[in-house]
Short mmCIF file of N, CA and C in Angstrom, two decimals:
data_model
loop_
_atom_site.label_atom_id
_atom_site.label_comp_id
_atom_site.label_asym_id
_atom_site.label_seq_id
_atom_site.Cartn_x
_atom_site.Cartn_y
_atom_site.Cartn_z
N MET A 33 26.87 33.80 -44.83
CA MET A 33 27.24 32.61 -44.24
C MET A 33 27.52 32.80 -42.74
N LYS A 34 28.08 33.89 -42.26
CA LYS A 34 28.23 34.16 -40.93
C LYS A 34 26.88 34.02 -40.19
N LYS A 35 25.77 34.58 -40.84
CA LYS A 35 24.46 34.61 -40.38
C LYS A 35 24.05 33.17 -39.97
N THR A 36 24.31 32.26 -41.08
CA THR A 36 23.87 31.06 -41.07
C THR A 36 24.53 30.29 -39.90
N ILE A 37 25.72 30.53 -39.71
CA ILE A 37 26.56 29.78 -38.75
C ILE A 37 26.08 30.34 -37.34
N MET A 38 25.89 31.62 -37.19
CA MET A 38 25.36 32.13 -35.80
C MET A 38 23.96 31.50 -35.47
N ILE A 39 23.15 31.46 -36.63
CA ILE A 39 21.76 31.04 -36.44
C ILE A 39 21.94 29.50 -35.96
N SER A 40 22.76 28.84 -36.78
CA SER A 40 22.71 27.36 -36.33
C SER A 40 23.40 27.11 -35.01
N ALA A 41 24.44 27.93 -34.55
CA ALA A 41 24.88 27.89 -33.24
C ALA A 41 23.91 28.30 -32.14
N LEU A 42 22.99 29.30 -32.32
CA LEU A 42 21.97 29.63 -31.58
C LEU A 42 20.84 28.60 -31.39
N CYS A 43 20.53 27.99 -32.53
CA CYS A 43 19.57 26.84 -32.45
C CYS A 43 20.04 25.77 -31.63
N ALA A 44 21.40 25.36 -31.77
CA ALA A 44 22.03 24.26 -31.07
C ALA A 44 21.98 24.50 -29.61
N ALA A 45 22.30 25.82 -29.21
CA ALA A 45 22.39 26.11 -27.78
C ALA A 45 21.03 26.05 -27.24
N LEU A 46 19.95 26.57 -28.01
CA LEU A 46 18.54 26.47 -27.47
C LEU A 46 18.10 24.95 -27.25
N VAL A 47 18.48 24.21 -28.28
CA VAL A 47 18.04 22.75 -28.14
C VAL A 47 18.86 22.09 -26.93
N GLY A 48 20.03 22.53 -26.63
CA GLY A 48 20.83 21.93 -25.54
C GLY A 48 20.15 22.34 -24.26
N CYS A 49 19.83 23.60 -24.19
CA CYS A 49 18.99 24.17 -23.05
C CYS A 49 17.74 23.51 -22.83
N ALA A 50 17.10 23.34 -23.79
CA ALA A 50 15.73 22.51 -23.68
C ALA A 50 16.03 21.18 -23.31
N SER A 51 16.98 20.40 -23.88
CA SER A 51 17.18 19.06 -23.32
C SER A 51 17.62 18.91 -21.91
N THR A 52 18.48 20.06 -21.39
CA THR A 52 19.01 20.01 -20.01
C THR A 52 17.82 20.32 -18.98
N ASP A 53 16.88 21.25 -19.46
CA ASP A 53 15.66 21.44 -18.63
C ASP A 53 14.90 20.13 -18.59
N GLU A 54 14.82 19.41 -19.64
CA GLU A 54 13.75 18.30 -19.62
C GLU A 54 14.66 17.30 -18.57
N ALA A 55 15.90 17.13 -18.73
CA ALA A 55 16.60 16.20 -17.80
C ALA A 55 16.41 16.59 -16.42
N LYS A 56 16.46 17.99 -16.06
CA LYS A 56 16.17 18.36 -14.72
C LYS A 56 14.80 18.01 -14.18
N THR A 57 13.74 18.22 -15.08
CA THR A 57 12.42 17.97 -14.79
C THR A 57 12.27 16.42 -14.44
N SER A 58 12.74 15.50 -15.26
CA SER A 58 12.59 14.03 -14.98
C SER A 58 13.35 13.76 -13.68
N ASP A 59 14.47 14.45 -13.31
CA ASP A 59 15.29 14.24 -12.04
C ASP A 59 14.31 14.45 -11.03
N VAL A 60 13.87 15.77 -11.09
CA VAL A 60 12.91 16.09 -9.96
C VAL A 60 11.75 15.33 -9.80
N ALA A 61 11.06 14.53 -10.91
CA ALA A 61 9.96 13.61 -10.70
C ALA A 61 10.46 12.40 -10.08
N THR A 62 11.72 12.05 -10.35
CA THR A 62 12.31 10.92 -9.69
C THR A 62 12.54 11.14 -8.14
N VAL A 63 13.10 12.19 -7.89
CA VAL A 63 13.68 12.67 -6.48
C VAL A 63 12.37 13.03 -5.72
N ALA A 64 11.35 13.63 -6.10
CA ALA A 64 10.32 14.12 -5.30
C ALA A 64 8.86 13.54 -5.81
N PRO A 65 8.56 12.33 -5.55
CA PRO A 65 7.28 11.87 -6.02
C PRO A 65 6.08 12.69 -5.40
N GLU A 66 5.04 12.82 -6.28
CA GLU A 66 3.81 13.57 -6.07
C GLU A 66 2.94 12.63 -4.98
N SER A 67 3.07 11.37 -5.12
CA SER A 67 2.16 10.42 -4.41
C SER A 67 2.90 9.28 -4.04
N VAL A 68 2.31 8.53 -3.18
CA VAL A 68 3.01 7.08 -2.79
C VAL A 68 1.77 6.09 -2.81
N THR A 69 2.07 5.00 -3.37
CA THR A 69 1.16 3.72 -3.57
C THR A 69 1.45 2.83 -2.49
N LEU A 70 0.41 2.65 -1.56
CA LEU A 70 0.63 1.75 -0.26
C LEU A 70 -0.13 0.54 -0.47
N GLY A 71 -1.30 0.70 -1.28
CA GLY A 71 -2.30 -0.34 -1.22
C GLY A 71 -1.73 -1.90 -1.45
N GLY A 72 -2.18 -2.76 -0.97
CA GLY A 72 -1.58 -4.06 -1.16
C GLY A 72 -0.50 -4.59 -0.41
N MET A 73 0.17 -3.55 0.46
CA MET A 73 1.35 -3.76 1.33
C MET A 73 1.07 -4.13 2.63
N THR A 74 2.02 -4.76 3.34
CA THR A 74 1.69 -4.85 4.83
C THR A 74 1.94 -3.57 5.49
N ASN A 75 1.62 -3.19 6.72
CA ASN A 75 1.74 -2.14 7.22
C ASN A 75 3.19 -1.71 7.35
N GLU A 76 4.07 -2.76 7.59
CA GLU A 76 5.57 -2.44 7.81
C GLU A 76 6.17 -1.93 6.35
N ALA A 77 5.64 -2.67 5.25
CA ALA A 77 6.08 -2.22 3.90
C ALA A 77 5.74 -0.89 3.58
N ALA A 78 4.36 -0.67 4.07
CA ALA A 78 3.82 0.65 3.64
C ALA A 78 4.58 1.88 4.56
N ALA A 79 5.09 1.55 5.63
CA ALA A 79 5.73 2.45 6.49
C ALA A 79 7.01 2.91 5.86
N ASP A 80 7.72 1.76 5.31
CA ASP A 80 8.93 2.00 4.64
C ASP A 80 8.69 2.67 3.31
N ALA A 81 7.76 2.58 2.54
CA ALA A 81 7.57 3.17 1.26
C ALA A 81 7.15 4.68 1.67
N LEU A 82 6.36 4.93 2.70
CA LEU A 82 6.01 6.21 3.04
C LEU A 82 7.35 7.05 3.60
N LEU A 83 8.09 6.43 4.27
CA LEU A 83 9.27 6.98 4.71
C LEU A 83 10.23 7.45 3.63
N ALA A 84 10.39 6.45 2.57
CA ALA A 84 11.09 6.88 1.37
C ALA A 84 10.54 8.01 0.53
N ALA A 85 9.31 7.96 0.54
CA ALA A 85 8.61 9.30 -0.22
C ALA A 85 8.67 10.53 0.46
N LEU A 86 8.71 10.46 1.76
CA LEU A 86 8.89 11.73 2.57
C LEU A 86 10.28 12.17 2.39
N LEU A 87 11.23 11.31 2.58
CA LEU A 87 12.69 11.59 2.45
C LEU A 87 12.99 12.24 1.22
N LYS A 88 12.37 11.72 0.08
CA LYS A 88 12.60 12.16 -1.32
C LYS A 88 11.99 13.69 -1.35
N LYS A 89 10.95 13.79 -0.71
CA LYS A 89 10.27 15.15 -0.55
C LYS A 89 11.05 16.24 0.24
N ASN A 90 11.97 15.76 0.81
CA ASN A 90 13.00 16.53 1.75
C ASN A 90 12.28 16.79 3.00
N TYR A 91 11.42 15.94 3.55
CA TYR A 91 10.85 15.94 4.96
C TYR A 91 11.95 15.39 5.86
N PRO A 92 12.31 15.91 7.00
CA PRO A 92 13.05 15.33 8.07
C PRO A 92 12.29 14.17 8.59
N ALA A 93 12.53 12.89 8.29
CA ALA A 93 11.59 11.90 8.80
C ALA A 93 12.58 10.64 9.17
N THR A 94 12.06 9.71 10.18
CA THR A 94 12.83 8.54 10.46
C THR A 94 11.71 7.42 11.10
N LYS A 95 12.10 6.17 10.87
CA LYS A 95 11.29 5.31 11.53
C LYS A 95 11.41 5.27 12.89
N VAL A 96 10.18 5.27 13.59
CA VAL A 96 10.24 5.35 15.14
C VAL A 96 9.75 3.70 15.63
N SER A 97 9.25 3.17 14.65
CA SER A 97 8.80 1.61 15.00
C SER A 97 8.69 0.92 13.68
N PRO A 98 8.41 -0.32 13.68
CA PRO A 98 8.31 -1.00 12.44
C PRO A 98 7.21 -0.52 11.57
N THR A 99 6.26 -0.03 12.11
CA THR A 99 5.06 0.53 11.34
C THR A 99 4.66 1.90 11.49
N ARG A 100 5.74 2.65 12.16
CA ARG A 100 5.41 4.22 12.21
C ARG A 100 6.57 4.97 11.75
N VAL A 101 6.25 6.12 11.28
CA VAL A 101 7.15 7.01 10.61
C VAL A 101 7.09 8.49 11.52
N GLY A 102 8.35 8.71 12.02
CA GLY A 102 8.22 10.23 12.68
C GLY A 102 8.61 11.26 11.46
N VAL A 103 7.89 12.32 11.58
CA VAL A 103 8.16 13.41 10.59
C VAL A 103 8.20 14.73 11.07
N GLN A 104 9.17 15.62 10.87
CA GLN A 104 9.16 16.89 11.29
C GLN A 104 8.44 17.72 10.55
N PHE A 105 7.51 18.65 11.02
CA PHE A 105 6.65 19.36 10.02
C PHE A 105 6.61 20.86 10.71
N ASP A 106 7.22 21.67 10.15
CA ASP A 106 7.32 23.00 10.54
C ASP A 106 8.06 22.89 11.90
N LYS A 107 7.50 23.22 13.09
CA LYS A 107 8.16 23.20 14.47
C LYS A 107 7.62 21.85 15.16
N SER A 108 6.67 21.21 14.54
CA SER A 108 6.10 20.15 15.16
C SER A 108 6.37 18.69 14.66
N GLN A 109 6.42 17.70 15.45
CA GLN A 109 6.55 16.47 15.01
C GLN A 109 5.34 15.40 15.07
N PHE A 110 5.14 14.71 13.96
CA PHE A 110 3.96 13.97 13.94
C PHE A 110 4.58 12.25 13.79
N VAL A 111 3.83 11.40 14.21
CA VAL A 111 3.91 9.97 14.04
C VAL A 111 2.94 9.61 12.91
N LEU A 112 3.40 9.21 11.84
CA LEU A 112 2.51 8.73 10.62
C LEU A 112 2.49 7.23 10.63
N GLN A 113 1.23 6.64 10.78
CA GLN A 113 1.26 5.18 10.96
C GLN A 113 0.26 4.49 9.77
N PRO A 114 0.73 3.97 8.78
CA PRO A 114 -0.12 3.51 7.69
C PRO A 114 -0.97 2.22 8.21
N SER A 115 -2.31 2.29 8.01
CA SER A 115 -3.11 1.31 8.27
C SER A 115 -3.79 0.67 7.05
N ILE A 116 -3.03 -0.35 6.34
CA ILE A 116 -3.67 -0.66 5.00
C ILE A 116 -4.56 -1.89 5.09
N ASN A 117 -5.80 -1.52 4.44
CA ASN A 117 -6.89 -2.47 4.67
C ASN A 117 -7.09 -3.29 3.15
N PRO A 118 -6.74 -4.55 3.01
CA PRO A 118 -6.85 -5.16 1.80
C PRO A 118 -8.20 -5.23 1.09
N ASP A 119 -9.22 -4.96 1.75
CA ASP A 119 -10.55 -5.12 1.29
C ASP A 119 -11.28 -3.65 1.38
N GLY A 120 -10.49 -2.61 1.31
CA GLY A 120 -11.27 -1.25 1.30
C GLY A 120 -10.47 -0.15 1.42
N ILE A 121 -11.00 0.75 2.33
CA ILE A 121 -10.15 2.08 2.50
C ILE A 121 -9.01 2.01 3.29
N ASP A 122 -7.78 2.51 2.89
CA ASP A 122 -6.69 2.54 3.66
C ASP A 122 -6.71 3.97 4.38
N ARG A 123 -5.77 3.91 5.42
CA ARG A 123 -5.66 5.34 6.32
C ARG A 123 -4.18 5.44 6.68
N ILE A 124 -3.89 6.74 7.03
CA ILE A 124 -2.57 6.97 7.61
C ILE A 124 -3.05 7.74 8.88
N LEU A 125 -2.74 7.13 9.90
CA LEU A 125 -3.07 7.75 11.18
C LEU A 125 -2.02 8.69 11.57
N MET A 126 -2.39 9.91 11.91
CA MET A 126 -1.43 11.01 12.24
C MET A 126 -1.62 11.34 13.91
N ASN A 127 -0.43 11.06 14.52
CA ASN A 127 -0.42 11.19 16.01
C ASN A 127 0.66 12.36 16.39
N ARG A 128 0.09 13.20 17.39
CA ARG A 128 1.09 13.98 18.25
C ARG A 128 0.89 13.59 19.69
N PHE A 129 1.83 13.49 20.43
CA PHE A 129 1.85 13.31 21.81
C PHE A 129 2.23 14.37 22.73
N TYR A 130 1.70 14.38 23.90
CA TYR A 130 2.04 15.66 24.91
C TYR A 130 2.07 15.02 26.20
N ALA A 131 3.20 15.33 26.94
CA ALA A 131 3.42 15.03 28.32
C ALA A 131 2.43 15.81 29.22
N VAL A 132 1.89 15.15 30.36
CA VAL A 132 1.09 15.83 31.08
C VAL A 132 1.91 16.08 32.47
N HIS A 133 1.85 17.22 32.90
CA HIS A 133 2.65 17.60 34.24
C HIS A 133 1.99 16.63 35.37
N PRO A 134 2.78 16.16 36.40
CA PRO A 134 2.30 15.21 37.31
C PRO A 134 1.06 15.81 38.14
N GLN A 135 1.20 17.15 38.37
CA GLN A 135 0.10 17.78 39.20
C GLN A 135 -1.23 17.86 38.41
N MET A 136 -1.20 17.49 37.16
CA MET A 136 -2.34 17.48 36.33
C MET A 136 -2.88 15.96 36.06
N VAL A 137 -1.99 15.03 36.18
CA VAL A 137 -2.35 13.64 36.12
C VAL A 137 -3.63 13.32 36.98
N GLY A 138 -4.57 12.80 36.27
CA GLY A 138 -5.94 12.21 36.99
C GLY A 138 -6.82 13.34 37.48
N SER A 139 -6.42 14.57 37.08
CA SER A 139 -7.23 15.83 37.74
C SER A 139 -8.64 15.97 36.74
N LYS A 140 -9.64 16.48 37.54
CA LYS A 140 -11.00 16.57 37.08
C LYS A 140 -10.79 17.47 35.84
N GLU A 141 -9.90 18.55 35.99
CA GLU A 141 -9.81 19.68 34.91
C GLU A 141 -9.22 19.14 33.64
N LEU A 142 -8.42 18.06 33.81
CA LEU A 142 -7.70 17.34 32.62
C LEU A 142 -8.90 16.64 31.95
N LEU A 143 -9.68 15.87 32.67
CA LEU A 143 -10.66 15.11 32.17
C LEU A 143 -11.70 15.84 31.39
N VAL A 144 -12.11 17.12 32.00
CA VAL A 144 -13.15 17.94 31.44
C VAL A 144 -12.51 18.61 30.17
N LEU A 145 -11.11 18.94 30.00
CA LEU A 145 -10.51 19.50 28.94
C LEU A 145 -10.56 18.53 27.83
N ILE A 146 -10.24 17.22 28.22
CA ILE A 146 -10.26 16.21 26.89
C ILE A 146 -11.66 15.98 26.55
N GLY A 147 -12.68 15.94 27.33
CA GLY A 147 -13.99 15.75 26.91
C GLY A 147 -14.52 16.90 26.12
N THR A 148 -14.17 18.12 26.51
CA THR A 148 -14.72 19.23 25.87
C THR A 148 -14.02 19.31 24.50
N LEU A 149 -12.80 19.06 24.39
CA LEU A 149 -11.96 19.03 23.06
C LEU A 149 -12.57 18.12 22.08
N ASN A 150 -12.89 16.88 22.52
CA ASN A 150 -13.50 15.79 21.77
C ASN A 150 -14.94 16.14 21.24
N HIS A 151 -15.65 16.83 22.09
CA HIS A 151 -17.03 17.21 21.78
C HIS A 151 -17.11 18.49 20.82
N LYS A 152 -16.22 19.39 20.92
CA LYS A 152 -16.30 20.48 20.22
C LYS A 152 -15.55 20.67 18.80
N LEU A 153 -14.46 19.68 18.77
CA LEU A 153 -13.69 19.82 17.61
C LEU A 153 -13.66 18.58 16.70
N ASN A 154 -13.30 18.78 15.48
CA ASN A 154 -13.51 17.67 14.54
C ASN A 154 -12.23 17.32 13.83
N PHE A 155 -11.06 17.99 14.05
CA PHE A 155 -9.90 17.76 13.36
C PHE A 155 -9.05 16.76 13.89
N ALA A 156 -9.33 16.12 15.28
CA ALA A 156 -8.65 15.04 15.90
C ALA A 156 -9.47 14.62 16.99
N LYS A 157 -8.86 13.42 17.48
CA LYS A 157 -9.40 12.77 18.56
C LYS A 157 -8.52 12.95 19.83
N PHE A 158 -8.76 13.21 20.90
CA PHE A 158 -7.82 13.48 22.10
C PHE A 158 -8.16 12.29 23.11
N THR A 159 -7.15 11.69 23.54
CA THR A 159 -7.12 10.47 24.36
C THR A 159 -6.09 10.54 25.42
N LEU A 160 -6.44 10.12 26.54
CA LEU A 160 -5.49 9.93 27.64
C LEU A 160 -4.94 8.63 27.39
N ARG A 161 -3.54 8.53 27.71
CA ARG A 161 -2.60 7.35 27.45
C ARG A 161 -1.71 7.27 28.64
N GLU A 162 -1.08 6.15 28.85
CA GLU A 162 -0.07 5.86 29.97
C GLU A 162 -0.67 6.32 31.44
N LYS A 163 -1.79 5.81 31.61
CA LYS A 163 -2.41 6.33 33.00
C LYS A 163 -2.66 7.66 33.20
N GLY A 164 -2.86 8.36 32.20
CA GLY A 164 -3.13 9.83 32.19
C GLY A 164 -1.96 10.80 32.05
N ASN A 165 -0.74 10.17 31.89
CA ASN A 165 0.56 10.86 31.74
C ASN A 165 0.89 11.37 30.40
N VAL A 166 -0.04 10.92 29.40
CA VAL A 166 0.21 11.33 27.98
C VAL A 166 -1.15 11.61 27.32
N ILE A 167 -1.04 12.75 26.52
CA ILE A 167 -2.41 13.03 25.77
C ILE A 167 -1.98 12.76 24.26
N GLN A 168 -2.80 11.84 23.76
CA GLN A 168 -2.56 11.54 22.30
C GLN A 168 -3.62 12.13 21.52
N VAL A 169 -3.08 12.90 20.41
CA VAL A 169 -4.01 13.52 19.45
C VAL A 169 -3.82 12.83 18.13
N GLN A 170 -4.91 12.34 17.63
CA GLN A 170 -5.06 11.37 16.53
C GLN A 170 -6.04 12.01 15.49
N GLY A 171 -5.60 11.90 14.26
CA GLY A 171 -6.52 12.14 13.08
C GLY A 171 -6.10 11.08 12.04
N ALA A 172 -6.89 11.14 10.98
CA ALA A 172 -6.60 10.06 10.02
C ALA A 172 -6.92 10.64 8.63
N ALA A 173 -6.02 10.40 7.58
CA ALA A 173 -6.32 10.68 6.26
C ALA A 173 -6.59 9.23 5.72
N THR A 174 -7.79 9.28 4.98
CA THR A 174 -8.17 8.14 4.33
C THR A 174 -7.90 8.23 2.77
N PHE A 175 -7.66 7.03 2.20
CA PHE A 175 -7.42 6.99 0.75
C PHE A 175 -7.56 5.52 0.31
N VAL A 176 -7.49 5.29 -1.05
CA VAL A 176 -7.62 4.02 -1.58
C VAL A 176 -6.27 3.77 -2.42
N ASN A 177 -5.49 2.88 -1.89
CA ASN A 177 -4.14 2.44 -2.58
C ASN A 177 -3.06 3.56 -2.57
N THR A 178 -3.52 4.81 -3.19
CA THR A 178 -2.43 5.68 -3.50
C THR A 178 -2.90 6.93 -2.68
N ILE A 179 -1.97 7.73 -2.16
CA ILE A 179 -2.21 9.00 -1.39
C ILE A 179 -1.24 10.05 -1.96
N ASP A 180 -1.60 11.36 -2.12
CA ASP A 180 -0.86 12.44 -2.65
C ASP A 180 -0.01 12.96 -1.40
N LEU A 181 1.24 13.18 -1.52
CA LEU A 181 1.87 13.55 -0.31
C LEU A 181 1.53 15.10 -0.02
N GLU A 182 1.00 15.81 -1.08
CA GLU A 182 0.24 17.13 -0.76
C GLU A 182 -1.02 17.05 0.29
N GLU A 183 -1.60 15.90 0.10
CA GLU A 183 -2.68 15.63 0.96
C GLU A 183 -2.18 15.30 2.39
N ILE A 184 -1.13 14.70 2.55
CA ILE A 184 -0.52 14.42 3.83
C ILE A 184 -0.13 15.91 4.46
N ARG A 185 0.61 16.52 3.57
CA ARG A 185 1.24 17.93 4.08
C ARG A 185 -0.13 18.71 4.59
N ARG A 186 -1.05 18.84 3.78
CA ARG A 186 -2.27 19.64 4.24
C ARG A 186 -2.82 19.17 5.51
N PHE A 187 -2.94 17.80 5.53
CA PHE A 187 -3.58 17.27 6.77
C PHE A 187 -2.83 17.60 8.08
N MET A 188 -1.44 17.61 8.00
CA MET A 188 -0.64 17.91 9.15
C MET A 188 -0.65 19.26 9.34
N LEU A 189 -0.76 20.15 8.27
CA LEU A 189 -1.01 21.62 8.49
C LEU A 189 -2.30 21.94 9.17
N TRP A 190 -3.33 21.27 8.67
CA TRP A 190 -4.75 21.47 9.43
C TRP A 190 -4.75 21.06 10.79
N THR A 191 -4.08 19.76 11.08
CA THR A 191 -3.93 19.45 12.52
C THR A 191 -3.02 20.34 13.35
N ASP A 192 -2.04 20.74 12.86
CA ASP A 192 -1.05 21.78 13.39
C ASP A 192 -1.64 23.07 13.72
N ASP A 193 -2.55 23.45 12.84
CA ASP A 193 -3.28 24.80 13.06
C ASP A 193 -4.27 24.67 14.11
N GLY A 194 -5.05 23.52 14.15
CA GLY A 194 -5.97 23.31 15.15
C GLY A 194 -5.42 23.13 16.39
N LEU A 195 -4.28 22.54 16.61
CA LEU A 195 -3.57 22.52 17.85
C LEU A 195 -3.11 23.86 18.43
N HIS A 196 -2.56 24.50 17.52
CA HIS A 196 -2.19 26.00 17.86
C HIS A 196 -3.23 26.68 18.43
N GLN A 197 -4.56 26.73 17.80
CA GLN A 197 -5.72 27.25 18.12
C GLN A 197 -6.11 26.83 19.58
N VAL A 198 -5.95 25.37 19.79
CA VAL A 198 -6.36 24.92 21.22
C VAL A 198 -5.44 25.48 22.05
N GLY A 199 -4.22 25.58 21.75
CA GLY A 199 -3.13 26.23 22.69
C GLY A 199 -3.43 27.60 23.11
N LYS A 200 -3.82 28.37 22.15
CA LYS A 200 -4.12 29.79 22.42
C LYS A 200 -5.35 29.98 23.33
N SER A 201 -6.27 28.85 23.31
CA SER A 201 -7.57 28.98 24.07
C SER A 201 -7.30 28.49 25.48
N LEU A 202 -6.15 27.83 25.69
CA LEU A 202 -5.91 27.41 27.12
C LEU A 202 -5.46 28.53 28.05
N PRO A 203 -5.62 28.51 29.24
CA PRO A 203 -5.23 29.49 30.12
C PRO A 203 -3.85 29.66 30.10
N GLU A 204 -3.33 30.85 30.42
CA GLU A 204 -1.94 31.20 30.45
C GLU A 204 -1.16 30.28 31.35
N GLY A 205 -0.04 29.81 30.97
CA GLY A 205 0.74 28.93 31.87
C GLY A 205 0.53 27.58 31.58
N SER A 206 -0.48 27.23 30.72
CA SER A 206 -0.76 25.79 30.46
C SER A 206 0.29 25.03 29.70
N GLU A 207 1.13 25.89 28.85
CA GLU A 207 2.22 25.26 28.17
C GLU A 207 3.34 24.66 29.07
N GLU A 208 3.18 25.02 30.43
CA GLU A 208 4.10 24.44 31.22
C GLU A 208 3.57 23.09 31.88
N LEU A 209 2.24 22.91 31.59
CA LEU A 209 1.66 21.69 32.27
C LEU A 209 1.39 20.67 31.18
N ILE A 210 1.41 20.94 29.86
CA ILE A 210 1.25 20.02 28.59
C ILE A 210 2.17 20.41 27.73
N LYS A 211 3.20 19.57 27.52
CA LYS A 211 4.38 19.86 26.65
C LYS A 211 4.36 18.63 25.47
N PRO A 212 4.79 19.16 24.39
CA PRO A 212 4.88 18.02 23.27
C PRO A 212 6.08 17.09 23.59
N ILE A 213 5.84 15.91 23.30
CA ILE A 213 6.96 14.87 23.56
C ILE A 213 7.69 14.63 22.09
N PRO A 214 9.02 14.89 22.28
CA PRO A 214 9.82 14.60 20.97
C PRO A 214 9.70 13.24 20.65
N ILE A 215 9.60 12.95 19.42
CA ILE A 215 9.62 11.60 18.88
C ILE A 215 10.83 11.39 18.18
N MET A 216 11.54 12.43 17.54
CA MET A 216 12.70 11.93 16.81
C MET A 216 13.78 13.29 17.22
N LYS A 217 15.00 13.01 17.02
CA LYS A 217 16.04 14.16 17.26
C LYS A 217 15.66 15.27 16.54
N ASN A 218 16.03 16.42 17.24
CA ASN A 218 15.71 17.69 16.62
C ASN A 218 16.74 17.76 15.23
N PRO A 219 16.09 17.93 14.14
CA PRO A 219 16.77 17.93 12.75
C PRO A 219 17.71 19.18 12.70
N GLU A 220 17.39 20.21 13.39
CA GLU A 220 18.22 21.41 13.34
C GLU A 220 19.52 21.18 14.01
N SER A 221 19.46 20.33 15.02
CA SER A 221 20.84 20.07 15.71
C SER A 221 21.58 19.02 15.28
N ALA A 222 21.07 18.35 14.18
CA ALA A 222 21.94 17.12 13.51
C ALA A 222 22.97 17.59 12.79
#
């Protein structure tokens, strides 16, 4: 009789553990989506949905404009901008911005650098903005209606790695002439 009671208690405990694990799994799926569906939305609604998905996945992120989301990725910040096309392929534009030191603005060296980067690299497009005061680095992840958050993470990682390699290839001291522009408050100081 004692053995029967012990076995029954053990079975009940195991069933309780199994149902607890199942509840945790469903909570994780609710809290951390694997993908986000943006198709059929306006760019503003897509930015809201993207922000909500990133926050649920524990990315430090915030809206930086009605159609753009700032996200902290490792030590870098990106601006993600959904571009929803009702008739075809959707995109999320990924941008990084760098301030150019005043002594470099309009210089031949800077123009040659931007042209060389665009000619030799395929991970992003480099553009001068704000009368040459800002370098915009832009790439795009394409998808139809739904995009995996892992795909976004990998694209940011690929772009970040590419930019680190570009930084290593620049002459020493260049980090003082071209600096990342923060787009959101440093999440570590919040």
